[in-house]
Amino acid sequence: MYYEKIVPLKLRDFLKNPSHETLKDLLLHNTGETDYVDFKSVWIEFTKMAKHILAISNTGGGCIIIGVMQYDDGSLDLKGLSDEEFLDKADVDNKLQHLLPKYLRYRTEDFIFPKGIHPLLSLKRFQVLIIDYDPRYVPYTSIVTRGELRYGAIYARQGTKTIEASHEKLVDVILRKVQSGGSDSDERTLREHLEHLKILHLEHDQAEDMKYKKYLHDLIVRKMKKIESFLDLDSSEFHSW
């Protein structure tokens, strides 16, 4: 889940459907770092990375793209990662799991662009930390004092920076949590999806017109995929109804 007002729109598109195509659009039409997206030229020390993850998760979700340099004037260098800089996802998880709260959800995605896709991206590789926003658990606090982290601290994003939340910033975090539905939002939405599916099944079973019945069948399949996506299930394992 991500905050509904995430900007830029290309970032929102990427978070909803992480793919080479949506990442390409995000990188080629990006206006720089925001509350929801951060760029790193290489993987940084992991307590620093955990601090950024906490901040982005408290602010509304988003991502950290590794392999991109942002200069002081806001311009980007899509440098990509070398073989040595490209980390195994399991190693990333092992280094982060003891630095972050267990309910904070994130994942690392690998992107290797093929030759000829675009002059700025051809044969380059990037890694993206995708960070969820779950208003049930916001604000997340640091669980350790180590490196850049202070136990109990609440971090948030402020433009291009990660800061320890002031009282004013913490109010913003809480207001966003309330606006996003707080603790009931995910459960309510899932119940709505399941109720829709139940209605479609009943209508399908009672339908006599074959064209209408086939249409309902297609809707049921699409709704089932929607539910699996909502639950973060692997769509490649989806079995058609």
Short mmCIF file of C-alpha atoms in Angstrom, two decimals:
data_model
loop_
_atom_site.label_atom_id
_atom_site.label_comp_id
_atom_site.label_asym_id
_atom_site.label_seq_id
_atom_site.Cartn_x
_atom_site.Cartn_y
_atom_site.Cartn_z
CA MET A 1 0.00 0.00 0.00
CA TYR A 2 1.16 3.53 -0.74
CA TYR A 3 -0.09 6.99 0.16
CA GLU A 4 -2.63 7.93 -2.51
CA LYS A 5 -1.09 11.34 -3.17
CA ILE A 6 2.42 10.12 -3.94
CA VAL A 7 4.20 12.25 -6.53
CA PRO A 8 5.46 12.27 -9.21
CA LEU A 9 2.86 10.26 -11.12
CA LYS A 10 5.58 8.19 -12.80
CA LEU A 11 6.64 7.03 -9.34
CA ARG A 12 3.07 6.06 -8.50
CA ASP A 13 2.89 4.06 -11.73
CA PHE A 14 6.14 2.27 -10.90
CA LEU A 15 5.09 1.40 -7.35
CA LYS A 16 1.79 -0.02 -8.57
CA ASN A 17 3.50 -2.06 -11.28
CA PRO A 18 7.28 -2.40 -10.86
CA SER A 19 8.66 -3.30 -14.28
CA HIS A 20 11.47 -2.35 -16.63
CA GLU A 21 9.04 -0.17 -18.57
CA THR A 22 7.70 1.77 -15.58
CA LEU A 23 11.20 2.16 -14.12
CA LYS A 24 12.45 3.44 -17.48
CA ASP A 25 9.67 6.05 -17.53
CA LEU A 26 10.45 7.06 -13.96
CA LEU A 27 14.18 7.44 -14.58
CA LEU A 28 13.88 9.27 -17.88
CA HIS A 29 11.18 11.70 -16.72
CA ASN A 30 12.25 12.24 -13.14
CA THR A 31 12.40 15.63 -11.47
CA GLY A 32 14.65 14.55 -8.60
CA GLU A 33 14.28 13.29 -5.06
CA THR A 34 11.03 13.82 -3.16
CA ASP A 35 9.50 12.62 0.09
CA TYR A 36 8.81 9.31 -1.66
CA VAL A 37 11.87 8.57 -3.80
CA ASP A 38 15.56 8.68 -3.00
CA PHE A 39 18.57 8.01 -5.22
CA LYS A 40 21.86 6.41 -4.27
CA SER A 41 24.77 5.92 -6.64
CA VAL A 42 25.77 2.74 -4.76
CA TRP A 43 24.58 0.82 -1.71
CA ILE A 44 25.40 2.87 1.37
CA GLU A 45 26.15 1.75 4.94
CA PHE A 46 23.11 -0.19 6.11
CA THR A 47 22.19 1.79 9.23
CA LYS A 48 21.98 4.82 6.93
CA MET A 49 19.86 2.81 4.51
CA ALA A 50 17.58 1.64 7.34
CA LYS A 51 17.13 5.25 8.43
CA HIS A 52 15.93 6.19 4.93
CA ILE A 53 13.60 3.18 4.83
CA LEU A 54 12.03 4.16 8.16
CA ALA A 55 11.57 7.72 6.95
CA ILE A 56 9.96 6.76 3.65
CA SER A 57 7.67 4.20 5.30
CA ASN A 58 6.49 6.83 7.79
CA THR A 59 5.96 9.44 5.09
CA GLY A 60 3.80 7.36 2.74
CA GLY A 61 5.90 4.64 1.15
CA GLY A 62 8.03 4.86 -1.95
CA CYS A 63 11.40 3.59 -3.05
CA ILE A 64 15.16 4.01 -3.01
CA ILE A 65 16.79 3.55 -6.41
CA ILE A 66 20.40 2.39 -6.28
CA GLY A 67 22.56 3.15 -9.29
CA VAL A 68 21.52 6.78 -9.78
CA MET A 69 23.56 9.82 -8.79
CA GLN A 70 21.74 13.09 -8.07
CA TYR A 71 23.92 16.19 -8.19
CA ASP A 72 23.45 19.36 -6.17
CA ASP A 73 21.69 21.07 -9.09
CA GLY A 74 19.09 18.27 -9.16
CA SER A 75 20.35 16.63 -12.35
CA LEU A 76 20.64 12.85 -12.48
CA ASP A 77 23.37 10.54 -13.71
CA LEU A 78 21.89 7.14 -14.57
CA LYS A 79 25.23 5.43 -13.99
CA GLY A 80 23.97 1.98 -13.08
CA LEU A 81 25.75 -0.56 -10.88
CA SER A 82 28.86 -2.56 -11.65
CA ASP A 83 29.05 -6.30 -10.98
CA GLU A 84 30.78 -5.60 -7.67
CA GLU A 85 28.19 -3.00 -6.64
CA PHE A 86 25.19 -5.20 -7.51
CA LEU A 87 24.23 -6.97 -4.26
CA ASP A 88 22.45 -10.25 -3.75
CA LYS A 89 18.91 -9.59 -2.48
CA ALA A 90 19.33 -12.16 0.29
CA ASP A 91 22.40 -10.29 1.55
CA VAL A 92 20.43 -7.04 1.60
CA ASP A 93 17.65 -8.67 3.63
CA ASN A 94 20.14 -10.20 6.05
CA LYS A 95 21.75 -6.83 6.70
CA LEU A 96 18.47 -4.95 7.14
CA GLN A 97 16.27 -7.39 9.02
CA HIS A 98 17.82 -6.69 12.43
CA LEU A 99 17.67 -2.93 11.91
CA LEU A 100 13.98 -2.54 11.07
CA PRO A 101 10.65 -3.28 12.81
CA LYS A 102 9.22 -6.65 11.80
CA TYR A 103 5.96 -5.16 10.48
CA LEU A 104 7.74 -2.80 8.11
CA ARG A 105 7.44 -4.29 4.64
CA TYR A 106 9.99 -3.71 1.91
CA ARG A 107 11.61 -5.67 -0.87
CA THR A 108 14.54 -5.37 -3.27
CA GLU A 109 13.95 -5.65 -7.00
CA ASP A 110 16.67 -6.11 -9.64
CA PHE A 111 16.48 -4.38 -13.02
CA ILE A 112 18.92 -5.11 -15.84
CA PHE A 113 18.10 -3.21 -19.01
CA PRO A 114 18.71 -4.88 -22.38
CA LYS A 115 20.87 -3.45 -25.11
CA GLY A 116 19.19 -0.79 -27.22
CA ILE A 117 16.30 0.03 -24.87
CA HIS A 118 17.53 3.63 -24.53
CA PRO A 119 21.00 5.23 -24.85
CA LEU A 120 20.99 6.24 -21.17
CA LEU A 121 19.89 2.81 -19.92
CA SER A 122 21.30 0.27 -22.37
CA LEU A 123 22.94 -2.68 -20.54
CA LYS A 124 22.79 -0.86 -17.21
CA ARG A 125 21.64 -2.45 -13.99
CA PHE A 126 19.82 -0.92 -11.04
CA GLN A 127 18.39 -2.16 -7.78
CA VAL A 128 15.31 -0.69 -6.15
CA LEU A 129 14.21 -0.93 -2.54
CA ILE A 130 10.41 -0.72 -2.65
CA ILE A 131 8.95 0.38 0.68
CA ASP A 132 5.32 -0.11 1.65
CA TYR A 133 3.14 2.26 3.63
CA ASP A 134 0.89 0.64 6.24
CA PRO A 135 -1.07 3.16 8.34
CA ARG A 136 -1.82 0.45 10.91
CA TYR A 137 1.77 0.54 12.17
CA VAL A 138 2.85 4.12 11.43
CA PRO A 139 4.84 5.72 12.93
CA TYR A 140 7.63 3.16 12.83
CA THR A 141 10.42 3.76 15.32
CA SER A 142 14.05 2.68 15.27
CA ILE A 143 14.53 -0.60 17.13
CA VAL A 144 18.29 -0.21 17.72
CA THR A 145 20.94 2.34 18.50
CA ARG A 146 23.62 1.68 15.94
CA GLY A 147 25.44 3.84 13.42
CA GLU A 148 22.94 6.37 12.07
CA LEU A 149 20.05 4.94 14.10
CA ARG A 150 18.88 6.01 17.55
CA TYR A 151 16.60 3.66 19.48
CA GLY A 152 13.02 4.94 19.62
CA ALA A 153 13.60 7.73 17.10
CA ILE A 154 10.94 8.48 14.48
CA TYR A 155 12.33 9.44 11.08
CA ALA A 156 10.50 11.14 8.24
CA ARG A 157 11.23 12.64 4.84
CA GLN A 158 11.48 16.34 4.21
CA GLY A 159 11.98 16.87 0.51
CA THR A 160 15.38 15.41 -0.35
CA LYS A 161 16.37 14.78 3.26
CA THR A 162 15.70 12.22 5.96
CA ILE A 163 15.22 13.87 9.34
CA GLU A 164 14.30 12.92 12.87
CA ALA A 165 10.68 13.98 13.06
CA SER A 166 9.95 17.22 14.88
CA HIS A 167 6.64 17.68 16.68
CA GLU A 168 5.24 19.43 13.59
CA LYS A 169 6.44 16.66 11.27
CA LEU A 170 5.05 13.99 13.58
CA VAL A 171 1.64 15.68 13.43
CA ASP A 172 1.84 15.45 9.62
CA VAL A 173 2.63 11.72 9.88
CA ILE A 174 -0.33 11.10 12.19
CA LEU A 175 -2.73 13.15 10.06
CA ARG A 176 -1.69 11.19 6.98
CA LYS A 177 -2.26 7.96 8.91
CA VAL A 178 -5.80 9.07 9.79
CA GLN A 179 -6.54 10.24 6.24
CA SER A 180 -5.36 6.88 4.91
CA GLY A 181 -7.83 4.98 7.04
CA GLY A 182 -5.70 4.06 10.02
CA SER A 183 -6.00 0.54 11.32
CA ASP A 184 -9.15 -0.41 9.43
CA SER A 185 -8.20 0.51 5.86
CA ASP A 186 -6.63 -2.77 4.69
CA GLU A 187 -9.22 -5.03 6.32
CA ARG A 188 -12.12 -2.98 5.01
CA THR A 189 -10.77 -2.96 1.48
CA LEU A 190 -10.14 -6.71 1.50
CA ARG A 191 -13.68 -7.35 2.76
CA GLU A 192 -15.02 -5.21 -0.06
CA HIS A 193 -13.02 -7.19 -2.63
CA LEU A 194 -14.30 -10.48 -1.23
CA GLU A 195 -17.88 -9.21 -1.14
CA HIS A 196 -17.60 -8.20 -4.80
CA LEU A 197 -16.27 -11.66 -5.64
CA LYS A 198 -19.13 -13.33 -3.79
CA ILE A 199 -21.71 -11.26 -5.69
CA LEU A 200 -20.07 -12.07 -9.02
CA HIS A 201 -20.12 -15.79 -8.26
CA LEU A 202 -23.81 -15.69 -7.34
CA GLU A 203 -24.67 -13.74 -10.47
CA HIS A 204 -22.60 -16.13 -12.60
CA ASP A 205 -24.35 -19.20 -11.19
CA GLN A 206 -27.78 -17.72 -11.94
CA ALA A 207 -27.01 -16.35 -15.40
CA GLU A 208 -28.63 -18.09 -18.37
CA ASP A 209 -27.32 -16.01 -21.26
CA MET A 210 -23.97 -17.53 -22.26
CA LYS A 211 -22.39 -14.23 -23.35
CA TYR A 212 -23.32 -12.65 -20.04
CA LYS A 213 -22.10 -15.75 -18.18
CA LYS A 214 -18.74 -15.58 -19.97
CA TYR A 215 -18.47 -11.88 -19.16
CA LEU A 216 -19.07 -12.62 -15.48
CA HIS A 217 -16.48 -15.39 -15.63
CA ASP A 218 -13.90 -12.92 -16.94
CA LEU A 219 -14.79 -10.44 -14.19
CA ILE A 220 -14.36 -13.14 -11.55
CA VAL A 221 -10.89 -14.02 -12.86
CA ARG A 222 -9.88 -10.35 -12.86
CA LYS A 223 -11.22 -9.84 -9.34
CA MET A 224 -9.34 -12.93 -8.10
CA LYS A 225 -6.12 -11.55 -9.56
CA LYS A 226 -6.85 -8.21 -7.89
CA ILE A 227 -7.23 -9.92 -4.52
CA GLU A 228 -4.00 -11.88 -5.00
CA SER A 229 -2.19 -8.66 -5.87
CA PHE A 230 -3.67 -6.97 -2.81
CA LEU A 231 -2.37 -9.81 -0.63
CA ASP A 232 1.08 -9.64 -2.26
CA LEU A 233 0.76 -13.17 -3.63
CA ASP A 234 2.86 -14.26 -6.59
CA SER A 235 0.71 -13.69 -9.67
CA SER A 236 2.79 -16.24 -11.61
CA GLU A 237 1.24 -18.93 -9.42
CA PHE A 238 -2.29 -17.77 -10.20
CA HIS A 239 -4.58 -20.60 -11.26
CA SER A 240 -7.43 -19.56 -13.51
CA TRP A 241 -10.92 -20.22 -12.19
#
